[in-house]
Structure formats: C-alpha cells, structure tokens
C-alpha cells in the first residue's frame, strides 16, 4: 500500500494537482531541445497523462469512489483503471438506464474486476423544478482514438521538421494545432485538458517561447486552430523564456 503522503502528492484534484503537473513537465523537460520532432508519440502522451493524472489516485474529492463513466471506460478500453479502484466503486451501478449501453461481454468484464450492479432503473437528476438531464460534448468514437492520436503526432512532428521562418505565431500555430485536435480526440476519460496544455507548452519551448497563462484565456475546445494560436500569443508573459526567440516582440502588438 502506498504511503498516504505519496497518494496526496499524486492527487488528481485540487491544489495538489499542481505537483503532478510539475512532475509531468519534468518528464517533458528531459527531452532535449530539437528531439520532440522524433520522440512525439502516443506512448509519450500516455506517459505524460499517467504522471499528470495519476492512475493510482483514490479520487479524494469523490470519497474514494469512481464515476460510472470510468467503469464504462474500463470495459471499452478507453482508460486504464486499476482493479482495486473498480472494487471500491459504487458507480458500477450506473445511473438511469445507462446499463443498456453495455453488452453482455462488457458486463462480464466489470464483474471480473470484482464489481456488482444495483437494481435499475435509477432516476435521472432530480431538481426542485423536476427531473432533468444535463447535456455533454460528444467526442470522436473510442475505436478511432489510437489511429487519430498517431495521425496527430505525425502531423505535429512534420510541422516541427519544417524550416523555421521566424515569428512567435509560427510556434503558436503548431502548439494550437496539437492542443485543439488532441482535445477533439479526447483519448482519456479525464485529464485531457491537462495533457493538451503540457504538450502545447513543450511545443512552444521548441520555438523558444514560454508557457501562456492558461487561466486568462477562454481556450474553448470549439476554437479553430488560428483563433487558439492568437489566444496563446495574447496570454504569453511579457518577457520570453528565451530572449532570442524570433518574433516574440510582436506579441505586444496583438489585439487584446
């Protein structure tokens, strides 16, 4: 069993999540400058995710329980979940009629992990004004994820191999291309935004640019690449991490 301090250090939620993100930045910083164009891969993304969004975290904000979506993700091969987490989860008993989206083999797989199901149906979310349901964004089908991730990595590596013509916008466009497409692919049940920001920061570093202040911009997943790139530039710090970064001074002249 992990020491409690280790579990807290790897927390996925709250202020302690910052420590996990910093650990992931250290992983990315270990890649020498100029090598990302050959080392970017889905395997690297999975490593970054596993560090930035620790798989052995016990979801303290949810009192040690997993959501139904995580149980569903396990059987659909979209997110790795430790068997012990499934055994702790009340959520193997899904809300509403969501169980109907399982097939018999998926139900068997969850039961193999030690989970059981409660009686159905459960009600939808109840409010003072009556029953209601909340909408959510629908991402690409899970069975396309491996191919989509590989394609995105290949696209970005090709961009990084192109001759540099100078200008901060060049780096921001590559970072935005990765970030917006990665979010659209949405390979993980959670932690996608975290990984997209970390990788965008590492791509910007290839161009001698610092990380933007992500908290200041509305980096909506529906933004086009060009708009996301301009937003990245608008929220770069005033002084570059690399004073020799070509074109960095143009950031000051972008519209706010």
PDB file of C-alpha atoms in Angstrom:
ATOM      1  CA  UNK A   1       0.000   0.000   0.000  1.00  0.00           C
ATOM      2  CA  UNK A   2       1.317   3.444  -0.889  1.00  0.00           C
ATOM      3  CA  UNK A   3       2.102   5.866   1.926  1.00  0.00           C
ATOM      4  CA  UNK A   4      -0.612   8.450   2.320  1.00  0.00           C
ATOM      5  CA  UNK A   5       1.840  11.232   1.512  1.00  0.00           C
ATOM      6  CA  UNK A   6       2.619   9.619  -1.837  1.00  0.00           C
ATOM      7  CA  UNK A   7      -1.054   9.385  -2.740  1.00  0.00           C
ATOM      8  CA  UNK A   8      -1.563  13.024  -1.783  1.00  0.00           C
ATOM      9  CA  UNK A   9       1.461  14.051  -3.831  1.00  0.00           C
ATOM     10  CA  UNK A  10      -0.110  12.465  -6.902  1.00  0.00           C
ATOM     11  CA  UNK A  11      -3.593  13.848  -6.342  1.00  0.00           C
ATOM     12  CA  UNK A  12      -5.655  14.455  -9.477  1.00  0.00           C
ATOM     13  CA  UNK A  13      -7.798  17.153  -7.902  1.00  0.00           C
ATOM     14  CA  UNK A  14      -7.466  20.447  -6.071  1.00  0.00           C
ATOM     15  CA  UNK A  15      -4.288  22.362  -5.291  1.00  0.00           C
ATOM     16  CA  UNK A  16      -2.176  19.213  -5.055  1.00  0.00           C
ATOM     17  CA  UNK A  17      -2.773  18.527  -8.736  1.00  0.00           C
ATOM     18  CA  UNK A  18      -0.137  21.189  -9.411  1.00  0.00           C
ATOM     19  CA  UNK A  19       2.573  18.870  -8.090  1.00  0.00           C
ATOM     20  CA  UNK A  20       1.551  16.145 -10.523  1.00  0.00           C
ATOM     21  CA  UNK A  21       1.634  18.612 -13.404  1.00  0.00           C
ATOM     22  CA  UNK A  22       5.105  19.750 -12.396  1.00  0.00           C
ATOM     23  CA  UNK A  23       6.297  16.145 -12.431  1.00  0.00           C
ATOM     24  CA  UNK A  24       4.938  15.779 -15.963  1.00  0.00           C
ATOM     25  CA  UNK A  25       6.750  18.969 -17.006  1.00  0.00           C
ATOM     26  CA  UNK A  26       9.972  17.422 -15.723  1.00  0.00           C
ATOM     27  CA  UNK A  27       9.369  14.376 -17.908  1.00  0.00           C
ATOM     28  CA  UNK A  28       8.911  16.612 -20.946  1.00  0.00           C
ATOM     29  CA  UNK A  29      11.895  18.781 -19.999  1.00  0.00           C
ATOM     30  CA  UNK A  30      14.085  15.666 -20.100  1.00  0.00           C
ATOM     31  CA  UNK A  31      13.573  15.518 -23.876  1.00  0.00           C
ATOM     32  CA  UNK A  32      16.450  17.529 -25.393  1.00  0.00           C
ATOM     33  CA  UNK A  33      15.532  20.600 -27.394  1.00  0.00           C
ATOM     34  CA  UNK A  34      15.040  19.614 -31.011  1.00  0.00           C
ATOM     35  CA  UNK A  35      14.202  15.980 -30.253  1.00  0.00           C
ATOM     36  CA  UNK A  36      10.437  16.335 -29.918  1.00  0.00           C
ATOM     37  CA  UNK A  37      10.150  16.101 -33.713  1.00  0.00           C
ATOM     38  CA  UNK A  38      11.294  12.489 -33.448  1.00  0.00           C
ATOM     39  CA  UNK A  39      10.084  11.472 -29.972  1.00  0.00           C
ATOM     40  CA  UNK A  40       6.486  12.696 -30.026  1.00  0.00           C
ATOM     41  CA  UNK A  41       4.250   9.618 -29.976  1.00  0.00           C
ATOM     42  CA  UNK A  42       1.068   8.280 -28.429  1.00  0.00           C
ATOM     43  CA  UNK A  43       3.274   6.378 -25.975  1.00  0.00           C
ATOM     44  CA  UNK A  44       4.813   9.663 -24.798  1.00  0.00           C
ATOM     45  CA  UNK A  45       1.330  11.140 -24.377  1.00  0.00           C
ATOM     46  CA  UNK A  46       0.284   8.173 -22.244  1.00  0.00           C
ATOM     47  CA  UNK A  47       3.352   8.654 -20.041  1.00  0.00           C
ATOM     48  CA  UNK A  48       2.572  12.352 -19.591  1.00  0.00           C
ATOM     49  CA  UNK A  49      -1.031  11.516 -18.746  1.00  0.00           C
ATOM     50  CA  UNK A  50      -0.056   8.831 -16.241  1.00  0.00           C
ATOM     51  CA  UNK A  51       2.168  11.318 -14.401  1.00  0.00           C
ATOM     52  CA  UNK A  52      -0.009  14.429 -14.692  1.00  0.00           C
ATOM     53  CA  UNK A  53      -3.178  12.498 -13.902  1.00  0.00           C
ATOM     54  CA  UNK A  54      -2.026   9.744 -11.575  1.00  0.00           C
ATOM     55  CA  UNK A  55      -3.850   6.442 -12.223  1.00  0.00           C
ATOM     56  CA  UNK A  56      -3.499   5.294  -8.604  1.00  0.00           C
ATOM     57  CA  UNK A  57      -5.202   8.344  -7.136  1.00  0.00           C
ATOM     58  CA  UNK A  58      -8.197   7.473  -4.961  1.00  0.00           C
ATOM     59  CA  UNK A  59     -10.362  10.408  -6.019  1.00  0.00           C
ATOM     60  CA  UNK A  60     -10.403  12.046  -2.609  1.00  0.00           C
ATOM     61  CA  UNK A  61     -12.959  14.634  -3.702  1.00  0.00           C
ATOM     62  CA  UNK A  62     -15.353  11.800  -4.516  1.00  0.00           C
ATOM     63  CA  UNK A  63     -14.780   9.972  -1.217  1.00  0.00           C
ATOM     64  CA  UNK A  64     -12.835   7.146  -2.804  1.00  0.00           C
ATOM     65  CA  UNK A  65     -15.426   6.343  -5.443  1.00  0.00           C
ATOM     66  CA  UNK A  66     -15.305   6.357  -9.226  1.00  0.00           C
ATOM     67  CA  UNK A  67     -17.947   7.705 -11.567  1.00  0.00           C
ATOM     68  CA  UNK A  68     -19.977   5.455 -13.827  1.00  0.00           C
ATOM     69  CA  UNK A  69     -18.123   6.879 -16.813  1.00  0.00           C
ATOM     70  CA  UNK A  70     -14.870   5.419 -15.502  1.00  0.00           C
ATOM     71  CA  UNK A  71     -16.372   1.951 -15.212  1.00  0.00           C
ATOM     72  CA  UNK A  72     -17.689   2.289 -18.743  1.00  0.00           C
ATOM     73  CA  UNK A  73     -14.279   3.464 -19.915  1.00  0.00           C
ATOM     74  CA  UNK A  74     -12.621   0.366 -18.495  1.00  0.00           C
ATOM     75  CA  UNK A  75     -14.711  -2.060 -20.498  1.00  0.00           C
ATOM     76  CA  UNK A  76     -14.406  -0.006 -23.670  1.00  0.00           C
ATOM     77  CA  UNK A  77     -10.620   0.159 -23.426  1.00  0.00           C
ATOM     78  CA  UNK A  78     -10.534   3.960 -23.305  1.00  0.00           C
ATOM     79  CA  UNK A  79      -8.926   4.477 -19.936  1.00  0.00           C
ATOM     80  CA  UNK A  80      -6.809   2.261 -17.725  1.00  0.00           C
ATOM     81  CA  UNK A  81      -8.289   1.739 -14.282  1.00  0.00           C
ATOM     82  CA  UNK A  82      -6.736  -0.355 -11.573  1.00  0.00           C
ATOM     83  CA  UNK A  83      -8.894  -3.318 -10.457  1.00  0.00           C
ATOM     84  CA  UNK A  84      -8.795  -2.065  -6.873  1.00  0.00           C
ATOM     85  CA  UNK A  85     -10.458   1.147  -7.985  1.00  0.00           C
ATOM     86  CA  UNK A  86     -13.313  -0.727  -9.622  1.00  0.00           C
ATOM     87  CA  UNK A  87     -13.834  -2.765  -6.467  1.00  0.00           C
ATOM     88  CA  UNK A  88     -14.175   0.464  -4.488  1.00  0.00           C
ATOM     89  CA  UNK A  89     -16.635   1.969  -6.913  1.00  0.00           C
ATOM     90  CA  UNK A  90     -20.317   2.406  -6.245  1.00  0.00           C
ATOM     91  CA  UNK A  91     -20.536   3.564  -9.841  1.00  0.00           C
ATOM     92  CA  UNK A  92     -20.506   0.090 -11.331  1.00  0.00           C
ATOM     93  CA  UNK A  93     -24.223   0.512 -10.641  1.00  0.00           C
ATOM     94  CA  UNK A  94     -24.934   3.099 -13.350  1.00  0.00           C
ATOM     95  CA  UNK A  95     -27.459   5.886 -13.146  1.00  0.00           C
ATOM     96  CA  UNK A  96     -30.594   5.915 -15.253  1.00  0.00           C
ATOM     97  CA  UNK A  97     -30.806   3.316 -17.993  1.00  0.00           C
ATOM     98  CA  UNK A  98     -27.160   3.635 -18.960  1.00  0.00           C
ATOM     99  CA  UNK A  99     -26.641  -0.083 -18.352  1.00  0.00           C
ATOM    100  CA  UNK A 100     -28.495  -0.644 -21.600  1.00  0.00           C
ATOM    101  CA  UNK A 101     -25.415   0.698 -23.413  1.00  0.00           C
ATOM    102  CA  UNK A 102     -23.398  -2.314 -22.220  1.00  0.00           C
ATOM    103  CA  UNK A 103     -23.328  -5.665 -23.947  1.00  0.00           C
ATOM    104  CA  UNK A 104     -23.031  -8.958 -22.061  1.00  0.00           C
ATOM    105  CA  UNK A 105     -19.262  -9.241 -22.522  1.00  0.00           C
ATOM    106  CA  UNK A 106     -18.753  -5.750 -21.083  1.00  0.00           C
ATOM    107  CA  UNK A 107     -20.882  -6.561 -18.065  1.00  0.00           C
ATOM    108  CA  UNK A 108     -18.848  -9.733 -17.545  1.00  0.00           C
ATOM    109  CA  UNK A 109     -15.599  -7.766 -17.695  1.00  0.00           C
ATOM    110  CA  UNK A 110     -16.714  -5.386 -14.974  1.00  0.00           C
ATOM    111  CA  UNK A 111     -17.796  -8.299 -12.794  1.00  0.00           C
ATOM    112  CA  UNK A 112     -14.380  -9.912 -13.293  1.00  0.00           C
ATOM    113  CA  UNK A 113     -12.930  -6.833 -11.602  1.00  0.00           C
ATOM    114  CA  UNK A 114     -14.980  -7.503  -8.504  1.00  0.00           C
ATOM    115  CA  UNK A 115     -17.826  -5.073  -9.119  1.00  0.00           C
ATOM    116  CA  UNK A 116     -21.548  -5.723  -8.874  1.00  0.00           C
ATOM    117  CA  UNK A 117     -24.659  -3.969 -10.138  1.00  0.00           C
ATOM    118  CA  UNK A 118     -27.523  -2.477  -8.201  1.00  0.00           C
ATOM    119  CA  UNK A 119     -31.154  -2.622  -9.244  1.00  0.00           C
ATOM    120  CA  UNK A 120     -32.297  -0.463 -12.163  1.00  0.00           C
ATOM    121  CA  UNK A 121     -33.630   1.945 -13.127  1.00  0.00           C
ATOM    122  CA  UNK A 122     -32.184   4.836 -11.199  1.00  0.00           C
ATOM    123  CA  UNK A 123     -33.838   8.218 -11.660  1.00  0.00           C
ATOM    124  CA  UNK A 124     -32.312  10.986 -13.682  1.00  0.00           C
ATOM    125  CA  UNK A 125     -31.026  14.024 -11.830  1.00  0.00           C
ATOM    126  CA  UNK A 126     -33.847  15.465  -9.699  1.00  0.00           C
ATOM    127  CA  UNK A 127     -34.133  19.181  -9.034  1.00  0.00           C
ATOM    128  CA  UNK A 128     -36.637  21.378  -7.233  1.00  0.00           C
ATOM    129  CA  UNK A 129     -38.266  22.083 -10.584  1.00  0.00           C
ATOM    130  CA  UNK A 130     -38.488  18.443 -11.596  1.00  0.00           C
ATOM    131  CA  UNK A 131     -36.432  15.812 -13.338  1.00  0.00           C
ATOM    132  CA  UNK A 132     -33.753  16.956 -15.734  1.00  0.00           C
ATOM    133  CA  UNK A 133     -30.782  15.718 -17.696  1.00  0.00           C
ATOM    134  CA  UNK A 134     -27.555  17.517 -18.487  1.00  0.00           C
ATOM    135  CA  UNK A 135     -26.024  17.569 -21.948  1.00  0.00           C
ATOM    136  CA  UNK A 136     -22.382  16.908 -22.762  1.00  0.00           C
ATOM    137  CA  UNK A 137     -19.987  17.201 -25.654  1.00  0.00           C
ATOM    138  CA  UNK A 138     -19.811  14.112 -27.853  1.00  0.00           C
ATOM    139  CA  UNK A 139     -16.238  13.318 -28.836  1.00  0.00           C
ATOM    140  CA  UNK A 140     -14.879  11.043 -31.555  1.00  0.00           C
ATOM    141  CA  UNK A 141     -15.642   7.304 -31.306  1.00  0.00           C
ATOM    142  CA  UNK A 142     -13.318   5.450 -28.962  1.00  0.00           C
ATOM    143  CA  UNK A 143     -12.298   2.930 -31.609  1.00  0.00           C
ATOM    144  CA  UNK A 144     -10.773   5.744 -33.686  1.00  0.00           C
ATOM    145  CA  UNK A 145      -8.600   7.062 -30.869  1.00  0.00           C
ATOM    146  CA  UNK A 146      -5.362   5.086 -31.481  1.00  0.00           C
ATOM    147  CA  UNK A 147      -5.287   5.948 -35.188  1.00  0.00           C
ATOM    148  CA  UNK A 148      -6.273   9.577 -34.556  1.00  0.00           C
ATOM    149  CA  UNK A 149      -3.551  10.015 -31.928  1.00  0.00           C
ATOM    150  CA  UNK A 150      -0.891   8.532 -34.197  1.00  0.00           C
ATOM    151  CA  UNK A 151      -2.034  10.760 -37.052  1.00  0.00           C
ATOM    152  CA  UNK A 152      -1.898  13.874 -34.859  1.00  0.00           C
ATOM    153  CA  UNK A 153       1.597  13.021 -33.610  1.00  0.00           C
ATOM    154  CA  UNK A 154       2.788  12.501 -37.193  1.00  0.00           C
ATOM    155  CA  UNK A 155       1.288  15.836 -38.267  1.00  0.00           C
ATOM    156  CA  UNK A 156       2.971  17.753 -35.453  1.00  0.00           C
ATOM    157  CA  UNK A 157       6.332  16.035 -35.998  1.00  0.00           C
ATOM    158  CA  UNK A 158       6.139  17.012 -39.664  1.00  0.00           C
ATOM    159  CA  UNK A 159       5.421  20.622 -38.650  1.00  0.00           C
ATOM    160  CA  UNK A 160       8.383  20.616 -36.264  1.00  0.00           C
ATOM    161  CA  UNK A 161      10.674  19.412 -39.066  1.00  0.00           C
ATOM    162  CA  UNK A 162       9.716  22.279 -41.361  1.00  0.00           C
ATOM    163  CA  UNK A 163      12.208  25.142 -41.867  1.00  0.00           C
ATOM    164  CA  UNK A 164      11.656  27.950 -39.365  1.00  0.00           C
ATOM    165  CA  UNK A 165      10.783  31.334 -40.813  1.00  0.00           C
ATOM    166  CA  UNK A 166      10.722  33.181 -37.521  1.00  0.00           C
ATOM    167  CA  UNK A 167       7.883  34.725 -35.596  1.00  0.00           C
ATOM    168  CA  UNK A 168       6.083  33.676 -32.467  1.00  0.00           C
ATOM    169  CA  UNK A 169       2.932  32.937 -34.446  1.00  0.00           C
ATOM    170  CA  UNK A 170       4.685  30.018 -36.119  1.00  0.00           C
ATOM    171  CA  UNK A 171       5.208  28.226 -32.807  1.00  0.00           C
ATOM    172  CA  UNK A 172       1.764  29.151 -31.519  1.00  0.00           C
ATOM    173  CA  UNK A 173       0.127  27.624 -34.589  1.00  0.00           C
ATOM    174  CA  UNK A 174       1.882  24.293 -34.075  1.00  0.00           C
ATOM    175  CA  UNK A 175       1.010  24.283 -30.364  1.00  0.00           C
ATOM    176  CA  UNK A 176      -2.611  25.190 -31.113  1.00  0.00           C
ATOM    177  CA  UNK A 177      -2.850  22.526 -33.815  1.00  0.00           C
ATOM    178  CA  UNK A 178      -1.842  19.891 -31.290  1.00  0.00           C
ATOM    179  CA  UNK A 179      -3.941  21.257 -28.439  1.00  0.00           C
ATOM    180  CA  UNK A 180      -7.237  21.688 -30.263  1.00  0.00           C
ATOM    181  CA  UNK A 181      -7.013  18.380 -32.122  1.00  0.00           C
ATOM    182  CA  UNK A 182      -5.954  16.470 -29.009  1.00  0.00           C
ATOM    183  CA  UNK A 183      -8.964  17.818 -27.119  1.00  0.00           C
ATOM    184  CA  UNK A 184     -11.241  16.817 -30.002  1.00  0.00           C
ATOM    185  CA  UNK A 185      -9.824  13.278 -29.974  1.00  0.00           C
ATOM    186  CA  UNK A 186     -10.310  13.202 -26.181  1.00  0.00           C
ATOM    187  CA  UNK A 187      -8.381   9.963 -25.561  1.00  0.00           C
ATOM    188  CA  UNK A 188      -8.840   9.867 -21.781  1.00  0.00           C
ATOM    189  CA  UNK A 189     -11.917   9.989 -19.589  1.00  0.00           C
ATOM    190  CA  UNK A 190     -10.296  12.853 -17.698  1.00  0.00           C
ATOM    191  CA  UNK A 191      -7.048  14.793 -17.778  1.00  0.00           C
ATOM    192  CA  UNK A 192      -7.257  15.647 -21.488  1.00  0.00           C
ATOM    193  CA  UNK A 193      -7.043  19.395 -20.905  1.00  0.00           C
ATOM    194  CA  UNK A 194      -4.076  18.912 -18.617  1.00  0.00           C
ATOM    195  CA  UNK A 195      -2.140  16.844 -21.153  1.00  0.00           C
ATOM    196  CA  UNK A 196      -3.036  19.200 -24.012  1.00  0.00           C
ATOM    197  CA  UNK A 197      -1.670  22.202 -22.100  1.00  0.00           C
ATOM    198  CA  UNK A 198       1.509  20.419 -21.027  1.00  0.00           C
ATOM    199  CA  UNK A 199       2.256  19.297 -24.565  1.00  0.00           C
ATOM    200  CA  UNK A 200       1.418  22.729 -26.006  1.00  0.00           C
ATOM    201  CA  UNK A 201       3.908  24.250 -23.551  1.00  0.00           C
ATOM    202  CA  UNK A 202       6.591  21.782 -24.661  1.00  0.00           C
ATOM    203  CA  UNK A 203       5.914  22.564 -28.325  1.00  0.00           C
ATOM    204  CA  UNK A 204       6.179  26.302 -27.616  1.00  0.00           C
ATOM    205  CA  UNK A 205       9.520  25.616 -25.922  1.00  0.00           C
ATOM    206  CA  UNK A 206      10.783  24.180 -29.224  1.00  0.00           C
ATOM    207  CA  UNK A 207      10.265  27.656 -30.664  1.00  0.00           C
ATOM    208  CA  UNK A 208      11.895  29.450 -27.729  1.00  0.00           C
ATOM    209  CA  UNK A 209       8.556  30.589 -26.333  1.00  0.00           C
ATOM    210  CA  UNK A 210       7.335  30.438 -22.713  1.00  0.00           C
ATOM    211  CA  UNK A 211       4.086  28.946 -21.495  1.00  0.00           C
ATOM    212  CA  UNK A 212       0.996  31.151 -21.698  1.00  0.00           C
ATOM    213  CA  UNK A 213      -1.218  31.919 -18.742  1.00  0.00           C
ATOM    214  CA  UNK A 214      -3.910  29.345 -19.461  1.00  0.00           C
ATOM    215  CA  UNK A 215      -6.188  30.747 -16.765  1.00  0.00           C
ATOM    216  CA  UNK A 216      -6.627  34.056 -18.575  1.00  0.00           C
ATOM    217  CA  UNK A 217      -7.970  32.884 -21.916  1.00  0.00           C
ATOM    218  CA  UNK A 218     -11.150  31.089 -22.909  1.00  0.00           C
ATOM    219  CA  UNK A 219      -9.464  28.179 -24.681  1.00  0.00           C
ATOM    220  CA  UNK A 220     -12.727  26.604 -25.770  1.00  0.00           C
ATOM    221  CA  UNK A 221     -12.452  23.233 -27.481  1.00  0.00           C
ATOM    222  CA  UNK A 222     -14.542  24.604 -30.358  1.00  0.00           C
ATOM    223  CA  UNK A 223     -11.976  27.287 -31.225  1.00  0.00           C
ATOM    224  CA  UNK A 224     -10.307  26.964 -34.609  1.00  0.00           C
ATOM    225  CA  UNK A 225      -6.541  26.473 -34.670  1.00  0.00           C
ATOM    226  CA  UNK A 226      -5.822  30.022 -35.846  1.00  0.00           C
ATOM    227  CA  UNK A 227      -8.002  31.591 -33.138  1.00  0.00           C
ATOM    228  CA  UNK A 228      -6.456  29.354 -30.483  1.00  0.00           C
ATOM    229  CA  UNK A 229      -2.966  30.342 -31.671  1.00  0.00           C
ATOM    230  CA  UNK A 230      -3.778  34.048 -31.361  1.00  0.00           C
ATOM    231  CA  UNK A 231      -5.191  33.441 -27.895  1.00  0.00           C
ATOM    232  CA  UNK A 232      -1.974  31.665 -26.883  1.00  0.00           C
ATOM    233  CA  UNK A 233       0.063  34.644 -28.086  1.00  0.00           C
ATOM    234  CA  UNK A 234      -2.144  37.124 -26.258  1.00  0.00           C
ATOM    235  CA  UNK A 235      -1.514  35.339 -22.966  1.00  0.00           C
ATOM    236  CA  UNK A 236       2.232  34.789 -23.193  1.00  0.00           C
ATOM    237  CA  UNK A 237       4.183  36.561 -20.434  1.00  0.00           C
ATOM    238  CA  UNK A 238       5.737  39.834 -21.498  1.00  0.00           C
ATOM    239  CA  UNK A 239       9.331  38.615 -21.227  1.00  0.00           C
ATOM    240  CA  UNK A 240      10.321  35.495 -23.212  1.00  0.00           C
ATOM    241  CA  UNK A 241      11.985  32.487 -21.611  1.00  0.00           C
ATOM    242  CA  UNK A 242      14.471  32.740 -24.479  1.00  0.00           C
ATOM    243  CA  UNK A 243      15.238  36.404 -25.273  1.00  0.00           C
ATOM    244  CA  UNK A 244      16.436  35.314 -28.717  1.00  0.00           C
ATOM    245  CA  UNK A 245      13.043  33.890 -29.633  1.00  0.00           C
ATOM    246  CA  UNK A 246      12.423  35.331 -33.115  1.00  0.00           C
ATOM    247  CA  UNK A 247       9.353  37.484 -33.467  1.00  0.00           C
ATOM    248  CA  UNK A 248       8.434  37.335 -29.797  1.00  0.00           C
ATOM    249  CA  UNK A 249       8.193  41.124 -29.575  1.00  0.00           C
ATOM    250  CA  UNK A 250       5.251  41.028 -31.970  1.00  0.00           C
ATOM    251  CA  UNK A 251       3.117  39.653 -29.151  1.00  0.00           C
ATOM    252  CA  UNK A 252       2.816  43.136 -27.676  1.00  0.00           C
ATOM    253  CA  UNK A 253       1.117  44.344 -30.859  1.00  0.00           C
ATOM    254  CA  UNK A 254      -1.613  41.720 -30.961  1.00  0.00           C
ATOM    255  CA  UNK A 255      -5.161  42.933 -30.254  1.00  0.00           C
ATOM    256  CA  UNK A 256      -6.322  42.273 -26.715  1.00  0.00           C
TER     257      UNK A 256
END
